Short mmCIF file of C-alpha atoms in Angstrom, two decimals:
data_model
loop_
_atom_site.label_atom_id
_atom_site.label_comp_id
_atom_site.label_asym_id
_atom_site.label_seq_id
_atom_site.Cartn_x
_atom_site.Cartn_y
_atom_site.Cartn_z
CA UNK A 17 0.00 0.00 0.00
CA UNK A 18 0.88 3.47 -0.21
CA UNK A 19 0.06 6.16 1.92
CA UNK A 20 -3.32 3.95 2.09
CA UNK A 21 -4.07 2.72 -1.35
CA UNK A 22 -3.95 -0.68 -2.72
CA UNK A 23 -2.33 -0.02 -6.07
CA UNK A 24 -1.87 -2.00 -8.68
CA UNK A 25 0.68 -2.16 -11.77
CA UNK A 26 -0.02 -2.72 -15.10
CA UNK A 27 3.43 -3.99 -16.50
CA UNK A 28 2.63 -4.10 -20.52
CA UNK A 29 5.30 -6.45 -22.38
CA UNK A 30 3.19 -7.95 -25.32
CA UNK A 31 4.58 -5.57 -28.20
CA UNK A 32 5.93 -6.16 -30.73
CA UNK A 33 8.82 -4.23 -30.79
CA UNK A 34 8.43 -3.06 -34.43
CA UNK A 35 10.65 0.60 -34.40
CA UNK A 36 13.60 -1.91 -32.36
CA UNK A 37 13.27 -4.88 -34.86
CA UNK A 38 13.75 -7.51 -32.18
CA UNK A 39 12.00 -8.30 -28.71
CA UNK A 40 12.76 -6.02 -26.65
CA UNK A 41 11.57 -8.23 -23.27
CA UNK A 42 14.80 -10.66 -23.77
CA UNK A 43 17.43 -7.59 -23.84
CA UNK A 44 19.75 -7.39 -20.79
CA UNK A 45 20.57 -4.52 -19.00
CA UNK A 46 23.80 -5.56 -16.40
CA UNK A 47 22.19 -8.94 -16.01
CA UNK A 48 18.33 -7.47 -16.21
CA UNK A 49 15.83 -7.30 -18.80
CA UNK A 50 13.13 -4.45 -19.33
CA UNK A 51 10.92 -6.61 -18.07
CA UNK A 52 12.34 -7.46 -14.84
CA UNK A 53 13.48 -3.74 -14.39
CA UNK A 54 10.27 -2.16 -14.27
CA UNK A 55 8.69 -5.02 -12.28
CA UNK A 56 10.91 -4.33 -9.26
CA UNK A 57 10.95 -1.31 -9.61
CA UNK A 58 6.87 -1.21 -8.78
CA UNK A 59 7.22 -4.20 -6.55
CA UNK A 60 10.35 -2.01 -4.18
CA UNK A 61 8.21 0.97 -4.73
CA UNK A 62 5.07 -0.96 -3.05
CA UNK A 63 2.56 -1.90 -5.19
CA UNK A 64 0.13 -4.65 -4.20
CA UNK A 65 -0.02 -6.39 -7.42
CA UNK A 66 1.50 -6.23 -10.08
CA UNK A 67 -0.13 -7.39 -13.55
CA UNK A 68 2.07 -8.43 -16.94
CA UNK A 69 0.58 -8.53 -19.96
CA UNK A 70 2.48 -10.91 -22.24
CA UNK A 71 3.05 -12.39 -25.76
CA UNK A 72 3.96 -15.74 -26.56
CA UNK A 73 7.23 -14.89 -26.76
CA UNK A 74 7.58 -13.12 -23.40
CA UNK A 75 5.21 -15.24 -21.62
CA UNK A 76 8.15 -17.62 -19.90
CA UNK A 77 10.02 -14.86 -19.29
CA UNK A 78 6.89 -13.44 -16.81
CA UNK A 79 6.16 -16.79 -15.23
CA UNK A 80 9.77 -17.23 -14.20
CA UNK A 81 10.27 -13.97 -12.77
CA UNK A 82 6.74 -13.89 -10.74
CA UNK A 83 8.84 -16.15 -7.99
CA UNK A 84 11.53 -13.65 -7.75
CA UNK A 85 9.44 -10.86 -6.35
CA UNK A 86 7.71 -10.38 -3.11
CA UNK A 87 4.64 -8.59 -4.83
CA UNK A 88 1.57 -10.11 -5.83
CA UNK A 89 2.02 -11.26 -9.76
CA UNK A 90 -0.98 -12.04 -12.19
CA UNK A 91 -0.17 -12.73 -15.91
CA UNK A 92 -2.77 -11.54 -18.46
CA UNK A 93 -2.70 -12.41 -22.17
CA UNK A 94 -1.92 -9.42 -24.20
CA UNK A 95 -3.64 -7.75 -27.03
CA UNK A 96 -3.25 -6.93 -31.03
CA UNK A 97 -2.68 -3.36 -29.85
CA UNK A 98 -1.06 -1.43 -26.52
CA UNK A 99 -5.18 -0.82 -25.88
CA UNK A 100 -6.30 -4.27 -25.99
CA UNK A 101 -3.51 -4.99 -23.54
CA UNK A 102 -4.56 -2.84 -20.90
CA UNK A 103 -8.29 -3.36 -21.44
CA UNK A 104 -6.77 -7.14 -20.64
CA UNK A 105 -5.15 -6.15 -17.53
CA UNK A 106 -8.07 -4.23 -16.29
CA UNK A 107 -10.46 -7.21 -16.30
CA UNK A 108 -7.73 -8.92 -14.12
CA UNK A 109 -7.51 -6.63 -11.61
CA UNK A 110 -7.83 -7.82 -7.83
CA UNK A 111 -10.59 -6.54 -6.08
CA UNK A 112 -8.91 -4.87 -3.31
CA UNK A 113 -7.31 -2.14 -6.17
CA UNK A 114 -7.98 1.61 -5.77
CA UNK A 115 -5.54 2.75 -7.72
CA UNK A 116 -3.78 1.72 -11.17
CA UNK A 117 -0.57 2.45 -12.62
CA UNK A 118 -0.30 1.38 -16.44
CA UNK A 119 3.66 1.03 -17.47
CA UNK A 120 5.24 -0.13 -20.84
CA UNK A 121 8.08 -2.24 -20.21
CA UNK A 122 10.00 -0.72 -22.44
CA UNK A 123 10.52 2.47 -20.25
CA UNK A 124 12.34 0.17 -18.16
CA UNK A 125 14.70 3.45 -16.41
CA UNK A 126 11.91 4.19 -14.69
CA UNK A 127 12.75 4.98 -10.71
CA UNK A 128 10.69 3.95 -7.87
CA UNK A 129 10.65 8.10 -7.32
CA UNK A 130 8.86 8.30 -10.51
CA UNK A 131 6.20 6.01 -9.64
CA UNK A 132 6.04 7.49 -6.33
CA UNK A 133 4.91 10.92 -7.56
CA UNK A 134 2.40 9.93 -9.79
CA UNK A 135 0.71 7.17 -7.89
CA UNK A 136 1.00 10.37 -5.30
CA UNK A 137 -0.52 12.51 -8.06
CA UNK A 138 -3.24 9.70 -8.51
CA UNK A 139 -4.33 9.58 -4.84
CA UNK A 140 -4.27 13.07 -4.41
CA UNK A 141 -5.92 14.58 -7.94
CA UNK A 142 -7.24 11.37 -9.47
CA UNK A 143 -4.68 10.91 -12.09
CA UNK A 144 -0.87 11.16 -12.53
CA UNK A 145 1.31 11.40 -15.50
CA UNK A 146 4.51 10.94 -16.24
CA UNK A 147 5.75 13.58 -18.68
CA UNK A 148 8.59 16.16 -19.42
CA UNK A 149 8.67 19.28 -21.50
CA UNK A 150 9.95 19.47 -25.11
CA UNK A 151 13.71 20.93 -25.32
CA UNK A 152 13.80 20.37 -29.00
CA UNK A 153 12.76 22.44 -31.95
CA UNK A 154 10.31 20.79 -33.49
CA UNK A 155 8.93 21.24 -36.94
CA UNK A 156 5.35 20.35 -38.64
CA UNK A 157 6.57 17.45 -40.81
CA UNK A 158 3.88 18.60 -43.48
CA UNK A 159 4.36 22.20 -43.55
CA UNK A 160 8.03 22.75 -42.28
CA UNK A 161 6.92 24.81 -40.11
CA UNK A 162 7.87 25.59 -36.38
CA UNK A 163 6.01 24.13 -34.01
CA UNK A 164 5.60 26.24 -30.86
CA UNK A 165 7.82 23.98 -28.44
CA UNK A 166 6.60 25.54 -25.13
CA UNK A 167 2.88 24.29 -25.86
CA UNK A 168 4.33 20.64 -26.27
CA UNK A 169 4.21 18.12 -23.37
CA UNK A 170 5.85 14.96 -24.06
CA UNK A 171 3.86 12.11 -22.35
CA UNK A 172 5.20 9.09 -20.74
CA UNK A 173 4.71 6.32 -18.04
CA UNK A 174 3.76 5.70 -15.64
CA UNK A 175 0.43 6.84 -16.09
CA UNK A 176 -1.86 6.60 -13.05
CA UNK A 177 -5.64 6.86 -12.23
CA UNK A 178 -8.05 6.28 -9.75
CA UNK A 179 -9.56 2.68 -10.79
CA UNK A 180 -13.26 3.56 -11.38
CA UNK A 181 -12.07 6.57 -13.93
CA UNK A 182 -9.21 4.43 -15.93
CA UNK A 183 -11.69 1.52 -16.19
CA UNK A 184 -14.64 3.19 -16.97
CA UNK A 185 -12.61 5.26 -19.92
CA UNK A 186 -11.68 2.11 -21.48
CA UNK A 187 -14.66 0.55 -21.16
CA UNK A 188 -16.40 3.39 -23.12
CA UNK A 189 -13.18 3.45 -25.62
CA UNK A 190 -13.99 -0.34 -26.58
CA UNK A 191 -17.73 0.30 -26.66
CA UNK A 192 -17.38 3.09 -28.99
CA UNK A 193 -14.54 1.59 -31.07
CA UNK A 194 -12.26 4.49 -30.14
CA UNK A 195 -8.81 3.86 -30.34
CA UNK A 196 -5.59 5.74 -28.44
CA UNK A 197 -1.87 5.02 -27.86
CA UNK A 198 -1.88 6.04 -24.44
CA UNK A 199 -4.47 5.89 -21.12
CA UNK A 200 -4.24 9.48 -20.97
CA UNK A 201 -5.98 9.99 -24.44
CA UNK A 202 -8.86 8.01 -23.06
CA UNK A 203 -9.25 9.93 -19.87
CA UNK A 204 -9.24 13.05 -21.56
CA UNK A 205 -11.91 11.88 -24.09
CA UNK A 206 -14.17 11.04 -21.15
CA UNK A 207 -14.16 14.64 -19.87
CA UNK A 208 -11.26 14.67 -17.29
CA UNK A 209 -8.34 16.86 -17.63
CA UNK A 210 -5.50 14.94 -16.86
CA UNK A 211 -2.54 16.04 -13.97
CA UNK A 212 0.60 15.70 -15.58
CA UNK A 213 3.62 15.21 -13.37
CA UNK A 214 7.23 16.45 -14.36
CA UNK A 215 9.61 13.30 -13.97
CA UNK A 216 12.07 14.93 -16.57
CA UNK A 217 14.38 13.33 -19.13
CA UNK A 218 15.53 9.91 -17.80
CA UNK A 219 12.09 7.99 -17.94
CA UNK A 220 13.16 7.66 -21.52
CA UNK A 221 11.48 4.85 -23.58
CA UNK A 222 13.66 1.85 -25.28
CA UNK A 223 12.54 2.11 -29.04
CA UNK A 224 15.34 2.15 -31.17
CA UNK A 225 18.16 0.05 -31.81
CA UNK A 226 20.80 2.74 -31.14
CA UNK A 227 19.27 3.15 -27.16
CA UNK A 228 20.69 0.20 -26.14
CA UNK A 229 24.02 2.17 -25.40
CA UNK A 230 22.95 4.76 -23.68
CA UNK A 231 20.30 2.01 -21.57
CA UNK A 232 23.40 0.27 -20.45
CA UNK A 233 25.66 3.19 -19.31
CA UNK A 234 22.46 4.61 -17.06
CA UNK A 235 21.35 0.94 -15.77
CA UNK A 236 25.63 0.30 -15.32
CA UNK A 237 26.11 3.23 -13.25
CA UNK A 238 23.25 2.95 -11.01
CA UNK A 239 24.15 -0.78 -10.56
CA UNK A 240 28.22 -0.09 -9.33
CA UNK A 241 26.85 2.75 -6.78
CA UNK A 242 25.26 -0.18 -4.69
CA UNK A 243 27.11 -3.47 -5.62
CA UNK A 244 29.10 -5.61 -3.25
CA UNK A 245 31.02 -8.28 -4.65
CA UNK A 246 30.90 -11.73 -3.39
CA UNK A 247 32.76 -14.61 -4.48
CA UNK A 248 31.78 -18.42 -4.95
CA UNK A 249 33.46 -21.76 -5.34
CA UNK A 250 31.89 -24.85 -7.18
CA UNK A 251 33.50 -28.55 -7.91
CA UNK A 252 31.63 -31.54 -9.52
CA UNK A 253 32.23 -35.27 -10.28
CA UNK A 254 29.72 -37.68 -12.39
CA UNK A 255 31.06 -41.03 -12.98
CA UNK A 256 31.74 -41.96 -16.84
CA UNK A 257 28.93 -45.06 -17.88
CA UNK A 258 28.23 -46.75 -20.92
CA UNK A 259 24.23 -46.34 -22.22
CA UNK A 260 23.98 -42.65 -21.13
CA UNK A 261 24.46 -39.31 -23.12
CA UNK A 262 26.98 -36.90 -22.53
CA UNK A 263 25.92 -33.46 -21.73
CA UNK A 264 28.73 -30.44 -20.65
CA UNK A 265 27.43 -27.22 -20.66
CA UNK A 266 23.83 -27.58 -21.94
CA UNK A 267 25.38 -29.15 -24.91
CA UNK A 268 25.14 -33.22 -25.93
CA UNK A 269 28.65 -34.20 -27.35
CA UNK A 270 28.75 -37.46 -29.20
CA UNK A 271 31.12 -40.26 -27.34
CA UNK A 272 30.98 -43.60 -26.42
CA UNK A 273 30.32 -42.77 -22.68
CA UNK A 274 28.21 -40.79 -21.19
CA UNK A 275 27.48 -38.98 -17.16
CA UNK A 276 26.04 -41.16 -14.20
CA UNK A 277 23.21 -38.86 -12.33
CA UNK A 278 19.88 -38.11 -11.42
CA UNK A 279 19.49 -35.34 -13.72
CA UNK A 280 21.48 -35.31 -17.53
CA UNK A 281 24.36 -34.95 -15.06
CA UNK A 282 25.68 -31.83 -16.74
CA UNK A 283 28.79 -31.58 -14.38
CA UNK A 284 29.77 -28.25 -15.78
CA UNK A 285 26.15 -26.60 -14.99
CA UNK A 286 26.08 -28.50 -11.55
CA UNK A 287 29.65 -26.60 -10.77
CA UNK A 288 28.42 -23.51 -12.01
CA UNK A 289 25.36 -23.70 -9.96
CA UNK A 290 27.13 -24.46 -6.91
CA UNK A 291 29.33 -21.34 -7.00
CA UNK A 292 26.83 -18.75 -8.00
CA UNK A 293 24.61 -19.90 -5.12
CA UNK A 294 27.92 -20.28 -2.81
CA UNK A 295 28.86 -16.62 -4.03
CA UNK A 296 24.82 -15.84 -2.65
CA UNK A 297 25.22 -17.69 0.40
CA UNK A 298 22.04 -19.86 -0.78
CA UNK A 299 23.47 -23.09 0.05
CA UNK A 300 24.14 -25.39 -2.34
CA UNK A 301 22.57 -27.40 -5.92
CA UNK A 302 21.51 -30.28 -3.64
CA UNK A 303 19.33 -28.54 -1.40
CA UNK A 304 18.02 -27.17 -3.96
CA UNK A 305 17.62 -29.87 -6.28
CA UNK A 306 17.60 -32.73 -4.25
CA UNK A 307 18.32 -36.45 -5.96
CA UNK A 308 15.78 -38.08 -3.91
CA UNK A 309 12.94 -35.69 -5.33
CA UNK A 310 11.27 -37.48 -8.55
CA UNK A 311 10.58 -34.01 -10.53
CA UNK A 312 14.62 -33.63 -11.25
CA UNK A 313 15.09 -37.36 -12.92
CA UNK A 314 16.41 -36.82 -16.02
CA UNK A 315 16.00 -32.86 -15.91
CA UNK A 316 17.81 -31.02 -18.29
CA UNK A 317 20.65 -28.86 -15.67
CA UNK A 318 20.45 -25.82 -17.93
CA UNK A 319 16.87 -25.66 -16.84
CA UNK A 320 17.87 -25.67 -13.24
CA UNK A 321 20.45 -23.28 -13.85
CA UNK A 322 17.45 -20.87 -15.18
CA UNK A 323 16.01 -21.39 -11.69
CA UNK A 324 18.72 -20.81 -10.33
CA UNK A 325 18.70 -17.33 -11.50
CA UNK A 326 15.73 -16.29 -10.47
CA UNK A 327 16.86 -17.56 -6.93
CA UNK A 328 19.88 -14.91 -7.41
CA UNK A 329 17.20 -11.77 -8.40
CA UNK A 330 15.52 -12.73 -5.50
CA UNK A 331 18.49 -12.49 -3.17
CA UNK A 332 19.59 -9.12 -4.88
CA UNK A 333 22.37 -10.62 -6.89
CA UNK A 334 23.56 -10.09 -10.39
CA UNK A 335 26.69 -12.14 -11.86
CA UNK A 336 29.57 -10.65 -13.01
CA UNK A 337 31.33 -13.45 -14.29
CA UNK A 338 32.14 -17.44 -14.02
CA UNK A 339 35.55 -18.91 -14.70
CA UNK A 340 34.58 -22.66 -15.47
CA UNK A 341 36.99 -25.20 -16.26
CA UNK A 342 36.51 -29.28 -17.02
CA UNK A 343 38.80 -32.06 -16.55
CA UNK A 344 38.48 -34.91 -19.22
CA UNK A 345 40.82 -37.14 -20.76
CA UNK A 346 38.35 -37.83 -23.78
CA UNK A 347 36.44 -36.74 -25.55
CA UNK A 348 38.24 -33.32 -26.96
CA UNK A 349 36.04 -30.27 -26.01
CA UNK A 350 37.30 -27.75 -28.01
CA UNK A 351 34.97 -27.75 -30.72
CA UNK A 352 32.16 -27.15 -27.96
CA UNK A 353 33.71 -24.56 -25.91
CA UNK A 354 31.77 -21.57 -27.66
CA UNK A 355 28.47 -23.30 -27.95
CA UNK A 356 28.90 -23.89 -24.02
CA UNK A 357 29.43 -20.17 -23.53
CA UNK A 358 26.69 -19.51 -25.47
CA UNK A 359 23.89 -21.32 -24.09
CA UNK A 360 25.04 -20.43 -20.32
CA UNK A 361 25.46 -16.72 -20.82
CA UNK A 362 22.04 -16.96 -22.93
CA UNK A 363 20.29 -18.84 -19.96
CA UNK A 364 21.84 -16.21 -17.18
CA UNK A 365 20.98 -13.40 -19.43
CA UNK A 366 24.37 -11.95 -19.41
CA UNK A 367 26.71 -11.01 -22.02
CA UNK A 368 28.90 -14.56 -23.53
CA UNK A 369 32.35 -12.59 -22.03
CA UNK A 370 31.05 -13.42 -18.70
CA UNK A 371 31.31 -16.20 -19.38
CA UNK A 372 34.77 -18.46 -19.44
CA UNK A 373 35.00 -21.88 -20.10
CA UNK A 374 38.27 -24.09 -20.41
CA UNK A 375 38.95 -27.75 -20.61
CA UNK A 376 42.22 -29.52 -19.47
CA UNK A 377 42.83 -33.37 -19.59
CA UNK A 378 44.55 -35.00 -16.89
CA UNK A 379 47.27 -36.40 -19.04
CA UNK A 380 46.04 -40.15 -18.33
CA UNK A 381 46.44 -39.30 -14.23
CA UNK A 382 43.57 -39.78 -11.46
CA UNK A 383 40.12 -41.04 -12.31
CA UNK A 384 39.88 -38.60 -15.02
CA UNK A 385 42.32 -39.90 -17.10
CA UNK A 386 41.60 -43.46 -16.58
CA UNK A 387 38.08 -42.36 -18.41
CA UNK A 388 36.00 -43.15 -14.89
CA UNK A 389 34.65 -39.90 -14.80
CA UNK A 390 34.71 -35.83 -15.22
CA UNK A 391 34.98 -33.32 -13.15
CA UNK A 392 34.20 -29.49 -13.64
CA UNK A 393 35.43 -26.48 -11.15
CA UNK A 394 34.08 -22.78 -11.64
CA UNK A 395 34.68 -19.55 -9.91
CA UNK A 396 31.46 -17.11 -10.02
CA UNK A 397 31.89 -13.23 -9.07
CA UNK A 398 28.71 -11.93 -8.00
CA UNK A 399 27.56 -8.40 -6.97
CA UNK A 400 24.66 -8.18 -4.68
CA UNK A 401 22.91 -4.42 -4.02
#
């Protein structure tokens, strides 16, 4: 609640991301996405639920991050259009809600002192929205003429309303077949002048391909103001068996033998696992994951290494790099080294340089080189704010 109010956020992330030319939910921002920015950001700044509207494509992406926060989470299908979406995520809203805070994802620098002021604006005047003045010169793309600038407001989000005006606008909007690209369009259609709330430059919106750099330099900076860094060892052995596949690194690599386990027995993921929750102080992959528990037979240990993620948002924690290496006589890993990098970086949404992999045989010593097994040792770095 806030100063009294049950509020609830409407998270949209069912676009389409046509100006960007690729989904803009799976981007990653020091070891966030868009999505999981702006969803913390409304869960630390106290709303009571907080509703995503998805795609197919960013669907998983909701559902695994849900766990990782301590607000309320409801997933709504989203629409053909930004207004379908919220017309969605207005039907699912909890009872309890008195006021609503509608968000695209994609303005994922938002600040919990954003959302503060306008959900303040909301309570207090019955609407709040984010927007800044123009400090361009702006010309009619028609005429070439100047446009007055200081007439211009540049709306953004979030844009907040009491809950019987937002959902009574949209209602009337569908009725009437009216369309809009924003919630303040539709308020102002249905007679209320809207309170617009300065929140200046930085709530800038992710739309172009060329953002991304300036995204990660402001997300960067106000990561390393409140980082620690914490440090975490991990070591692995799976016995080498005839009849089973051998998986390293979320990768199957043809040989003879394969790994002995409960799971695939991916000895490099189960290391890695072990020191990113050592560096959280989370214990370790089998308390987690426990053998004895039927839903892990024959699991696939990239997929617990996605869970394993979401166990590190929870905690605060964002990797800043692994240093894995495997011990194997046979077979030669080489070829696979970059795949590995690939689909581990990919599945802990950080960039493949965080990610080193090595491989070193034993020169025909210890278990390892007599071919009875493999073992795998990383290093993770974490930070945690």
């Amino acid at each position: 609640m806030i100063h009294g109010k049950y509020i609830s956020a409407i998270v949209l992330a069912a676009g389409a991301s046509m100006r960007m030319g690729t989904d803009k939910t799976s981007m990653c921002f020091s070891g966030e996405t868009p999505l999981s920015l702006c969803v913390k950001a409304f869960a630390e700044a106290g709303a009571d639920d907080i509703i995503i509207t998805v795609s197919p494509n960013s669907r998983e992406q909701a559902e695994a991050l849900a766990p990782c926060v301590q607000t309320h989470v409801i997933i709504a299908d989203g629409g053909e259009t930004r207004q379908e979406s919220v017309y969605s995520a207005l039907t699912a809203l909890p009872e309890r809600t008195e006021i609503v805070a509608v968000h695209d994802c994609a303005r994922c620098l938002v600040t919990q002192e954003i959302i503060m002021r306008t959900v303040m604006s909301a309570i207090e005047t019955g609407s709040g929205i984010a927007a800044c003045g123009c400090r361009d010169t702006v010309f009619d793309a028609d005429t070439l003429e100047p446009i007055d600038r200081s007439k211009l407001i540049l709306t953004q989000t979030p844009q907040c309303f009491e809950r019987e005006l937002i959902v009574s606008a949209y209602e009337a909007a569908m009725r009437d077949g009216i369309s809009a690209t924003d919630d303040c369009t539709l308020i102002k259609r249905a007679g209320i002048e809207p309170n617009f709330v300065d929140c200046g430059i930085i709530n800038q919106k992710l739309t172009f391909g060329s953002d991304k750099e300036v995204f990660d330099a402001v997300i960067a900076s106000r990561t390393a103001k409140r980082e620690t860094p914490r440090t975490g060892l991990g070591e692995d052995t799976h016995k080498l068996v005839e009849g089973r596949r051998l998986v390293l690194g979320g990768v199957e690599i043809p040989f003879e033998l394969g790994l002995l386990g409960h799971s695939d027995a991916d000895v490099l993921i189960h290391a890695i696992i072990d020191a990113l929750l050592g560096a959280a102080a989370l214990g370790d992959i089998g308390r987690h994951f426990p053998d004895s528990d039927e839903q892990y037979k024959d699991i696939s240990s990239i997929a617990l290494l996605s869970s394993v993620r979401g166990l590190l948002s929870k905690a605060g924690c964002r990797l800043n790099n692994i240093d894995a290496v495997v011990v194997a006589q046979r077979p030669r890993l080489a070829p696979y080294i970059d795949e590995m990098r690939s689909v581990v970086a990919q599945t802990l949404c950080v960039p493949v340089d965080a990610v080193s992999i090595k491989a070193t045989t034993p020169e025909h010593m210890n278990d390892e080189g007599r071919l009875l097994c493999i073992t795998a040792r990383c290093v993770a770095s974490l930070v945690k704010e």
